[in-house]
PDB file of C-alpha atoms in Angstrom:
ATOM      1  CA  MET Q1312     117.758  65.296 177.682  1.00  0.00           C
ATOM      2  CA  SER Q1313     118.351  62.757 174.777  1.00  0.00           C
ATOM      3  CA  ILE Q1314     117.414  59.192 174.538  1.00  0.00           C
ATOM      4  CA  PRO Q1315     120.649  57.243 175.856  1.00  0.00           C
ATOM      5  CA  PRO Q1316     121.824  55.340 172.777  1.00  0.00           C
ATOM      6  CA  ASP Q1317     123.174  52.347 174.830  1.00  0.00           C
ATOM      7  CA  THR Q1318     119.930  51.432 176.463  1.00  0.00           C
ATOM      8  CA  ALA Q1319     117.314  51.875 173.126  1.00  0.00           C
ATOM      9  CA  PRO Q1320     118.517  49.225 170.832  1.00  0.00           C
ATOM     10  CA  ALA Q1321     118.197  50.061 166.897  1.00  0.00           C
ATOM     11  CA  ALA Q1322     116.147  47.706 164.837  1.00  0.00           C
ATOM     12  CA  ALA Q1323     116.504  46.503 161.328  1.00  0.00           C
ATOM     13  CA  VAL Q1324     114.249  47.176 158.389  1.00  0.00           C
ATOM     14  CA  THR Q1325     112.940  44.022 156.391  1.00  0.00           C
ATOM     15  CA  PRO Q1326     112.948  43.992 152.500  1.00  0.00           C
ATOM     16  CA  ALA Q1327     109.132  44.828 152.695  1.00  0.00           C
ATOM     17  CA  GLY Q1328     109.687  47.597 154.788  1.00  0.00           C
ATOM     18  CA  ALA Q1329     112.392  49.341 152.682  1.00  0.00           C
ATOM     19  CA  ASP Q1330     109.850  48.778 149.776  1.00  0.00           C
ATOM     20  CA  TRP Q1331     107.258  50.808 151.863  1.00  0.00           C
ATOM     21  CA  LEU Q1332     109.922  53.636 152.530  1.00  0.00           C
ATOM     22  CA  ALA Q1333     111.198  53.765 148.924  1.00  0.00           C
ATOM     23  CA  SER Q1334     107.465  54.058 147.917  1.00  0.00           C
ATOM     24  CA  ALA Q1335     107.337  57.400 149.461  1.00  0.00           C
ATOM     25  CA  SER Q1336     109.706  58.620 146.530  1.00  0.00           C
ATOM     26  CA  ARG Q1337     108.668  59.450 142.900  1.00  0.00           C
ATOM     27  CA  PHE Q1338     111.556  57.038 142.046  1.00  0.00           C
ATOM     28  CA  PRO Q1339     111.896  54.268 144.258  1.00  0.00           C
ATOM     29  CA  ARG Q1340     114.098  52.357 142.118  1.00  0.00           C
ATOM     30  CA  SER Q1341     116.507  55.053 142.702  1.00  0.00           C
ATOM     31  CA  VAL Q1342     115.807  54.842 146.231  1.00  0.00           C
ATOM     32  CA  HIS Q1343     116.774  51.120 146.520  1.00  0.00           C
ATOM     33  CA  ALA Q1344     119.877  52.116 144.370  1.00  0.00           C
ATOM     34  CA  LEU Q1345     121.183  54.567 146.882  1.00  0.00           C
ATOM     35  CA  TRP Q1346     120.827  52.469 149.914  1.00  0.00           C
ATOM     36  CA  GLU Q1347     122.756  49.626 147.959  1.00  0.00           C
ATOM     37  CA  LEU Q1348     125.786  52.190 147.266  1.00  0.00           C
ATOM     38  CA  ARG Q1349     125.174  53.706 150.648  1.00  0.00           C
ATOM     39  CA  PRO Q1350     123.883  51.207 153.191  1.00  0.00           C
ATOM     40  CA  ALA Q1351     125.188  52.845 156.105  1.00  0.00           C
ATOM     41  CA  ALA Q1352     123.934  56.453 155.374  1.00  0.00           C
ATOM     42  CA  PRO Q1353     120.763  57.907 156.630  1.00  0.00           C
ATOM     43  CA  SER Q1354     118.515  59.115 153.652  1.00  0.00           C
ATOM     44  CA  VAL Q1355     116.116  61.897 152.875  1.00  0.00           C
ATOM     45  CA  LEU Q1356     112.371  60.757 151.832  1.00  0.00           C
ATOM     46  CA  PRO Q1357     109.421  63.044 151.184  1.00  0.00           C
ATOM     47  CA  CYS Q1358     106.286  63.369 153.350  1.00  0.00           C
ATOM     48  CA  GLY Q1359     102.847  63.099 152.160  1.00  0.00           C
ATOM     49  CA  THR Q1360     102.160  60.091 150.090  1.00  0.00           C
ATOM     50  CA  ALA Q1361     103.439  57.083 152.068  1.00  0.00           C
ATOM     51  CA  PHE Q1362     103.623  58.760 155.322  1.00  0.00           C
ATOM     52  CA  ASP Q1363     103.500  61.783 157.195  1.00  0.00           C
ATOM     53  CA  VAL Q1364     105.961  62.422 160.394  1.00  0.00           C
ATOM     54  CA  VAL Q1365     105.532  63.791 163.690  1.00  0.00           C
ATOM     55  CA  SER Q1366     108.753  64.947 165.421  1.00  0.00           C
ATOM     56  CA  ALA Q1367     108.842  65.286 169.102  1.00  0.00           C
ATOM     57  CA  ALA Q1368     111.534  65.900 171.590  1.00  0.00           C
ATOM     58  CA  PRO Q1369     112.919  62.941 173.592  1.00  0.00           C
ATOM     59  CA  VAL Q1370     110.914  63.073 176.936  1.00  0.00           C
ATOM     60  CA  PRO Q1371     107.602  64.168 175.533  1.00  0.00           C
ATOM     61  CA  GLY Q1372     107.833  61.983 172.591  1.00  0.00           C
ATOM     62  CA  ARG Q1373     108.467  58.921 174.881  1.00  0.00           C
ATOM     63  CA  ARG Q1374     105.362  59.940 176.844  1.00  0.00           C
ATOM     64  CA  VAL Q1375     103.350  59.853 173.790  1.00  0.00           C
ATOM     65  CA  LEU Q1376     104.586  56.555 172.485  1.00  0.00           C
ATOM     66  CA  GLU Q1377     103.896  55.058 175.753  1.00  0.00           C
ATOM     67  CA  ARG Q1378     100.297  55.983 175.658  1.00  0.00           C
ATOM     68  CA  LEU Q1379     100.042  54.552 171.842  1.00  0.00           C
ATOM     69  CA  TRP Q1380     101.423  51.204 172.804  1.00  0.00           C
ATOM     70  CA  ALA Q1381     100.386  50.875 176.612  1.00  0.00           C
ATOM     71  CA  SER Q1382      96.503  51.340 176.152  1.00  0.00           C
ATOM     72  CA  GLY Q1383      95.881  52.591 172.458  1.00  0.00           C
ATOM     73  CA  PRO Q1384      96.253  51.061 169.126  1.00  0.00           C
ATOM     74  CA  GLY Q1385     100.231  50.987 168.938  1.00  0.00           C
ATOM     75  CA  SER Q1386     102.458  52.937 166.638  1.00  0.00           C
ATOM     76  CA  GLY Q1387     103.798  52.816 163.091  1.00  0.00           C
ATOM     77  CA  PRO Q1388     107.526  53.167 162.392  1.00  0.00           C
ATOM     78  CA  VAL Q1389     109.591  55.223 165.066  1.00  0.00           C
ATOM     79  CA  ALA Q1390     112.978  56.654 164.529  1.00  0.00           C
ATOM     80  CA  VAL Q1391     115.323  58.758 166.210  1.00  0.00           C
ATOM     81  CA  HIS Q1392     117.516  61.325 164.633  1.00  0.00           C
ATOM     82  CA  ARG Q1393     119.534  63.934 166.017  1.00  0.00           C
ATOM     83  CA  ASP Q1394     117.907  63.704 169.255  1.00  0.00           C
ATOM     84  CA  ARG Q1395     114.158  63.917 167.923  1.00  0.00           C
ATOM     85  CA  LEU Q1396     111.942  61.191 167.942  1.00  0.00           C
ATOM     86  CA  LEU Q1397     110.102  60.571 164.625  1.00  0.00           C
ATOM     87  CA  LEU Q1398     106.724  59.206 164.697  1.00  0.00           C
ATOM     88  CA  PHE Q1399     105.520  58.048 161.158  1.00  0.00           C
ATOM     89  CA  ALA Q1400     101.809  58.695 160.782  1.00  0.00           C
ATOM     90  CA  ALA Q1401      99.214  58.197 158.116  1.00  0.00           C
ATOM     91  CA  PRO Q1402      98.999  60.796 155.317  1.00  0.00           C
ATOM     92  CA  GLY Q1403      97.330  63.905 156.040  1.00  0.00           C
ATOM     93  CA  THR Q1404      98.040  63.823 160.144  1.00  0.00           C
ATOM     94  CA  ALA Q1405     100.532  66.916 159.481  1.00  0.00           C
ATOM     95  CA  ASP Q1406      97.483  68.844 157.900  1.00  0.00           C
ATOM     96  CA  ARG Q1407      94.995  67.909 160.805  1.00  0.00           C
ATOM     97  CA  LEU Q1408      96.896  67.409 164.208  1.00  0.00           C
ATOM     98  CA  PRO Q1409      98.229  70.961 164.712  1.00  0.00           C
ATOM     99  CA  ALA Q1410      94.674  72.390 164.673  1.00  0.00           C
ATOM    100  CA  LEU Q1411      93.426  69.509 166.923  1.00  0.00           C
ATOM    101  CA  LEU Q1412      96.229  70.106 169.371  1.00  0.00           C
ATOM    102  CA  ASP Q1413      95.487  73.701 169.320  1.00  0.00           C
ATOM    103  CA  TRP Q1414      91.995  72.856 170.122  1.00  0.00           C
ATOM    104  CA  GLN Q1415      93.109  71.096 172.991  1.00  0.00           C
ATOM    105  CA  GLU Q1416      94.982  74.159 174.253  1.00  0.00           C
ATOM    106  CA  TRP Q1417      98.136  72.351 173.726  1.00  0.00           C
ATOM    107  CA  ARG Q1418     100.240  75.433 173.244  1.00  0.00           C
ATOM    108  CA  GLY Q1419      98.455  77.370 176.041  1.00  0.00           C
ATOM    109  CA  PRO Q1420      94.676  78.650 177.177  1.00  0.00           C
ATOM    110  CA  ARG Q1421      93.031  80.769 174.401  1.00  0.00           C
ATOM    111  CA  ALA Q1422      92.368  84.458 175.269  1.00  0.00           C
ATOM    112  CA  GLY Q1423      89.933  84.880 178.353  1.00  0.00           C
ATOM    113  CA  ARG Q1424      90.664  81.216 179.572  1.00  0.00           C
ATOM    114  CA  PRO Q1425      93.575  81.409 181.932  1.00  0.00           C
ATOM    115  CA  GLY Q1426      94.274  78.446 184.090  1.00  0.00           C
ATOM    116  CA  ALA Q1427      96.157  75.437 184.516  1.00  0.00           C
ATOM    117  CA  CYS Q1428      96.418  75.188 180.688  1.00  0.00           C
ATOM    118  CA  ALA Q1429      99.521  78.103 180.896  1.00  0.00           C
ATOM    119  CA  ALA Q1430     101.597  76.054 183.035  1.00  0.00           C
ATOM    120  CA  ARG Q1431     101.320  73.244 180.570  1.00  0.00           C
ATOM    121  CA  ALA Q1432     102.250  75.484 177.719  1.00  0.00           C
ATOM    122  CA  GLU Q1433     105.659  76.239 179.510  1.00  0.00           C
ATOM    123  CA  THR Q1434     106.508  72.496 179.820  1.00  0.00           C
ATOM    124  CA  ILE Q1435     105.223  70.829 176.724  1.00  0.00           C
ATOM    125  CA  PRO Q1436     107.449  71.851 173.895  1.00  0.00           C
ATOM    126  CA  PRO Q1437     105.726  71.857 170.440  1.00  0.00           C
ATOM    127  CA  LEU Q1438     105.427  68.818 168.078  1.00  0.00           C
ATOM    128  CA  LEU Q1439     106.627  69.423 164.538  1.00  0.00           C
ATOM    129  CA  CYS Q1440     104.462  67.990 161.823  1.00  0.00           C
ATOM    130  CA  HIS Q1441     105.880  67.283 158.586  1.00  0.00           C
ATOM    131  CA  GLY Q1442     103.228  66.475 155.425  1.00  0.00           C
ATOM    132  CA  GLY Q1443     103.150  67.175 151.538  1.00  0.00           C
ATOM    133  CA  GLY Q1444     106.053  69.125 150.404  1.00  0.00           C
ATOM    134  CA  GLU Q1445     108.654  68.380 153.103  1.00  0.00           C
ATOM    135  CA  ALA Q1446     111.036  65.759 153.472  1.00  0.00           C
ATOM    136  CA  VAL Q1447     112.483  63.900 156.414  1.00  0.00           C
ATOM    137  CA  THR Q1448     115.917  62.109 157.189  1.00  0.00           C
ATOM    138  CA  VAL Q1449     115.241  58.469 157.933  1.00  0.00           C
ATOM    139  CA  PRO Q1450     117.999  56.041 159.383  1.00  0.00           C
ATOM    140  CA  PRO Q1451     119.888  53.342 157.309  1.00  0.00           C
ATOM    141  CA  LEU Q1452     118.096  50.263 157.126  1.00  0.00           C
ATOM    142  CA  ARG Q1453     120.295  48.033 159.326  1.00  0.00           C
ATOM    143  CA  PRO Q1454     121.736  49.425 162.675  1.00  0.00           C
ATOM    144  CA  ASP Q1455     125.204  50.887 162.287  1.00  0.00           C
ATOM    145  CA  PRO Q1456     127.315  51.590 165.510  1.00  0.00           C
ATOM    146  CA  ALA Q1457     128.933  54.463 163.569  1.00  0.00           C
ATOM    147  CA  VAL Q1458     125.612  56.354 163.301  1.00  0.00           C
ATOM    148  CA  ALA Q1459     123.780  54.705 166.064  1.00  0.00           C
ATOM    149  CA  ARG Q1460     124.120  57.835 168.349  1.00  0.00           C
ATOM    150  CA  LEU Q1461     122.886  60.097 165.269  1.00  0.00           C
ATOM    151  CA  SER Q1462     120.166  58.184 163.857  1.00  0.00           C
ATOM    152  CA  ARG Q1463     118.513  54.687 164.180  1.00  0.00           C
ATOM    153  CA  TRP Q1464     115.261  52.969 164.084  1.00  0.00           C
ATOM    154  CA  LEU Q1465     113.305  52.360 167.253  1.00  0.00           C
ATOM    155  CA  VAL Q1466     110.342  50.513 165.665  1.00  0.00           C
ATOM    156  CA  ALA Q1467     111.499  49.510 162.081  1.00  0.00           C
ATOM    157  CA  PRO Q1468     109.247  49.216 158.986  1.00  0.00           C
ATOM    158  CA  ASP Q1469     108.495  45.483 158.411  1.00  0.00           C
ATOM    159  CA  VAL Q1470     105.760  45.228 156.309  1.00  0.00           C
ATOM    160  CA  ARG Q1471     104.606  46.750 152.707  1.00  0.00           C
ATOM    161  CA  HIS Q1472     101.534  48.458 154.350  1.00  0.00           C
ATOM    162  CA  PRO Q1473     102.108  49.232 157.803  1.00  0.00           C
ATOM    163  CA  ARG Q1474      99.214  50.343 159.956  1.00  0.00           C
ATOM    164  CA  LEU Q1475      99.994  54.323 160.898  1.00  0.00           C
ATOM    165  CA  PRO Q1476      98.211  56.221 163.651  1.00  0.00           C
ATOM    166  CA  GLY Q1477      96.317  59.186 162.428  1.00  0.00           C
ATOM    167  CA  ALA Q1478      95.880  62.829 163.955  1.00  0.00           C
ATOM    168  CA  ASP Q1479      93.128  61.425 166.065  1.00  0.00           C
ATOM    169  CA  SER Q1480      95.097  58.458 167.628  1.00  0.00           C
ATOM    170  CA  LEU Q1481      98.000  61.290 168.396  1.00  0.00           C
ATOM    171  CA  LEU Q1482      95.656  63.717 169.702  1.00  0.00           C
ATOM    172  CA  TRP Q1483      94.188  61.222 172.189  1.00  0.00           C
ATOM    173  CA  ALA Q1484      97.812  60.056 173.165  1.00  0.00           C
ATOM    174  CA  CYS Q1485      99.361  63.515 173.505  1.00  0.00           C
ATOM    175  CA  VAL Q1486      96.281  64.628 175.668  1.00  0.00           C
ATOM    176  CA  ARG Q1487      96.409  61.371 177.802  1.00  0.00           C
ATOM    177  CA  ALA Q1488     100.164  61.637 178.244  1.00  0.00           C
ATOM    178  CA  PHE Q1489     100.260  65.175 179.626  1.00  0.00           C
ATOM    179  CA  ARG Q1490      97.004  65.332 181.310  1.00  0.00           C
ATOM    180  CA  GLU Q1491      96.618  61.894 183.166  1.00  0.00           C
ATOM    181  CA  PRO Q1492      99.212  59.933 185.175  1.00  0.00           C
ATOM    182  CA  PRO Q1493     101.630  57.408 183.848  1.00  0.00           C
ATOM    183  CA  PRO Q1494     100.088  53.966 183.685  1.00  0.00           C
ATOM    184  CA  GLY Q1495     100.626  52.034 186.784  1.00  0.00           C
ATOM    185  CA  GLY Q1496      99.561  54.669 189.229  1.00  0.00           C
ATOM    186  CA  GLY Q1497     102.363  57.069 188.932  1.00  0.00           C
ATOM    187  CA  ARG Q1498     104.955  54.775 187.436  1.00  0.00           C
ATOM    188  CA  SER Q1499     105.856  54.951 183.753  1.00  0.00           C
ATOM    189  CA  ALA Q1500     105.151  51.562 182.006  1.00  0.00           C
ATOM    190  CA  ALA Q1501     108.375  51.972 180.138  1.00  0.00           C
ATOM    191  CA  GLY Q1502     109.990  50.761 183.441  1.00  0.00           C
ATOM    192  CA  ARG Q1503     107.201  47.887 184.400  1.00  0.00           C
ATOM    193  CA  GLY Q1504     104.963  47.145 181.538  1.00  0.00           C
ATOM    194  CA  GLY Q1505     101.275  48.615 182.276  1.00  0.00           C
ATOM    195  CA  GLY Q1506      98.091  50.039 180.551  1.00  0.00           C
ATOM    196  CA  GLY Q1507      94.833  48.612 180.249  1.00  0.00           C
ATOM    197  CA  HIS Q1508      96.403  45.610 178.797  1.00  0.00           C
ATOM    198  CA  GLY Q1509      98.713  44.864 181.687  1.00  0.00           C
ATOM    199  CA  LYS Q1510     102.075  45.325 179.166  1.00  0.00           C
ATOM    200  CA  SER Q1511     103.518  47.895 177.289  1.00  0.00           C
ATOM    201  CA  ASN Q1512     104.802  46.619 173.763  1.00  0.00           C
ATOM    202  CA  PHE Q1513     107.584  49.387 173.262  1.00  0.00           C
ATOM    203  CA  ALA Q1514     111.212  49.191 174.374  1.00  0.00           C
ATOM    204  CA  PHE Q1515     111.892  52.407 176.308  1.00  0.00           C
ATOM    205  CA  ALA Q1516     115.398  53.904 177.290  1.00  0.00           C
ATOM    206  CA  GLY Q1517     116.489  51.971 180.494  1.00  0.00           C
ATOM    207  CA  SER Q1518     114.070  48.893 179.742  1.00  0.00           C
ATOM    208  CA  PRO Q1519     115.515  45.608 178.775  1.00  0.00           C
ATOM    209  CA  ALA Q1520     112.294  44.601 176.757  1.00  0.00           C
ATOM    210  CA  LYS Q1521     113.074  44.187 172.918  1.00  0.00           C
ATOM    211  CA  VAL Q1522     111.822  46.360 170.056  1.00  0.00           C
ATOM    212  CA  TYR Q1523     108.659  45.138 168.514  1.00  0.00           C
ATOM    213  CA  HIS Q1524     108.068  45.446 164.664  1.00  0.00           C
ATOM    214  CA  VAL Q1525     105.371  47.685 163.333  1.00  0.00           C
ATOM    215  CA  SER Q1526     103.002  44.487 162.571  1.00  0.00           C
ATOM    216  CA  ARG Q1527     102.944  43.412 166.183  1.00  0.00           C
ATOM    217  CA  ARG Q1528      99.732  44.906 167.617  1.00  0.00           C
ATOM    218  CA  ARG Q1529      97.002  43.539 169.931  1.00  0.00           C
TER     219      ARG Q1529
END
């Protein structure tokens, strides 16, 4: 199942956000030059300096993102590329998050501890964490209908130093997303707003709400 492209609008990257993305490279001027030559093309940026990236399948990724926005600290930039949800996180997250998830038995119970975790392991796809030494493909800076089904920003970078969730925040969101009912007594906050503050700040597929930029936080 993928995020319907016609109900999850793309967002545009501001000049300050573009500077932040380019800072991930050792040669930011070259990155800007490439964007000027190919403004509608996705580009590849290294992880580990300006950001790490946590990649999730669409449905689990949306559930985690719902928790981050409905009753948590919010998210950093968020993109969709080839039916994967890309959550931009603080550098170092890719090193810490897998061990924390394993500690919470995200991938099933440890030896000698059978139980409900085994069922969860069959239904929760693994997260892919990209850090130092790896690179990710990011969408074009501006929404482009020609590539919207393949690659687009949902929460676009809009400041030079965005606040990025770390491993602890993402662990909290993952655990709550799959061990507790959705905000609002079983109904997803994506469709009604919800969580401890009464309103979700993220526009999900199927929701008429607008997409918020990274700097909008409670």
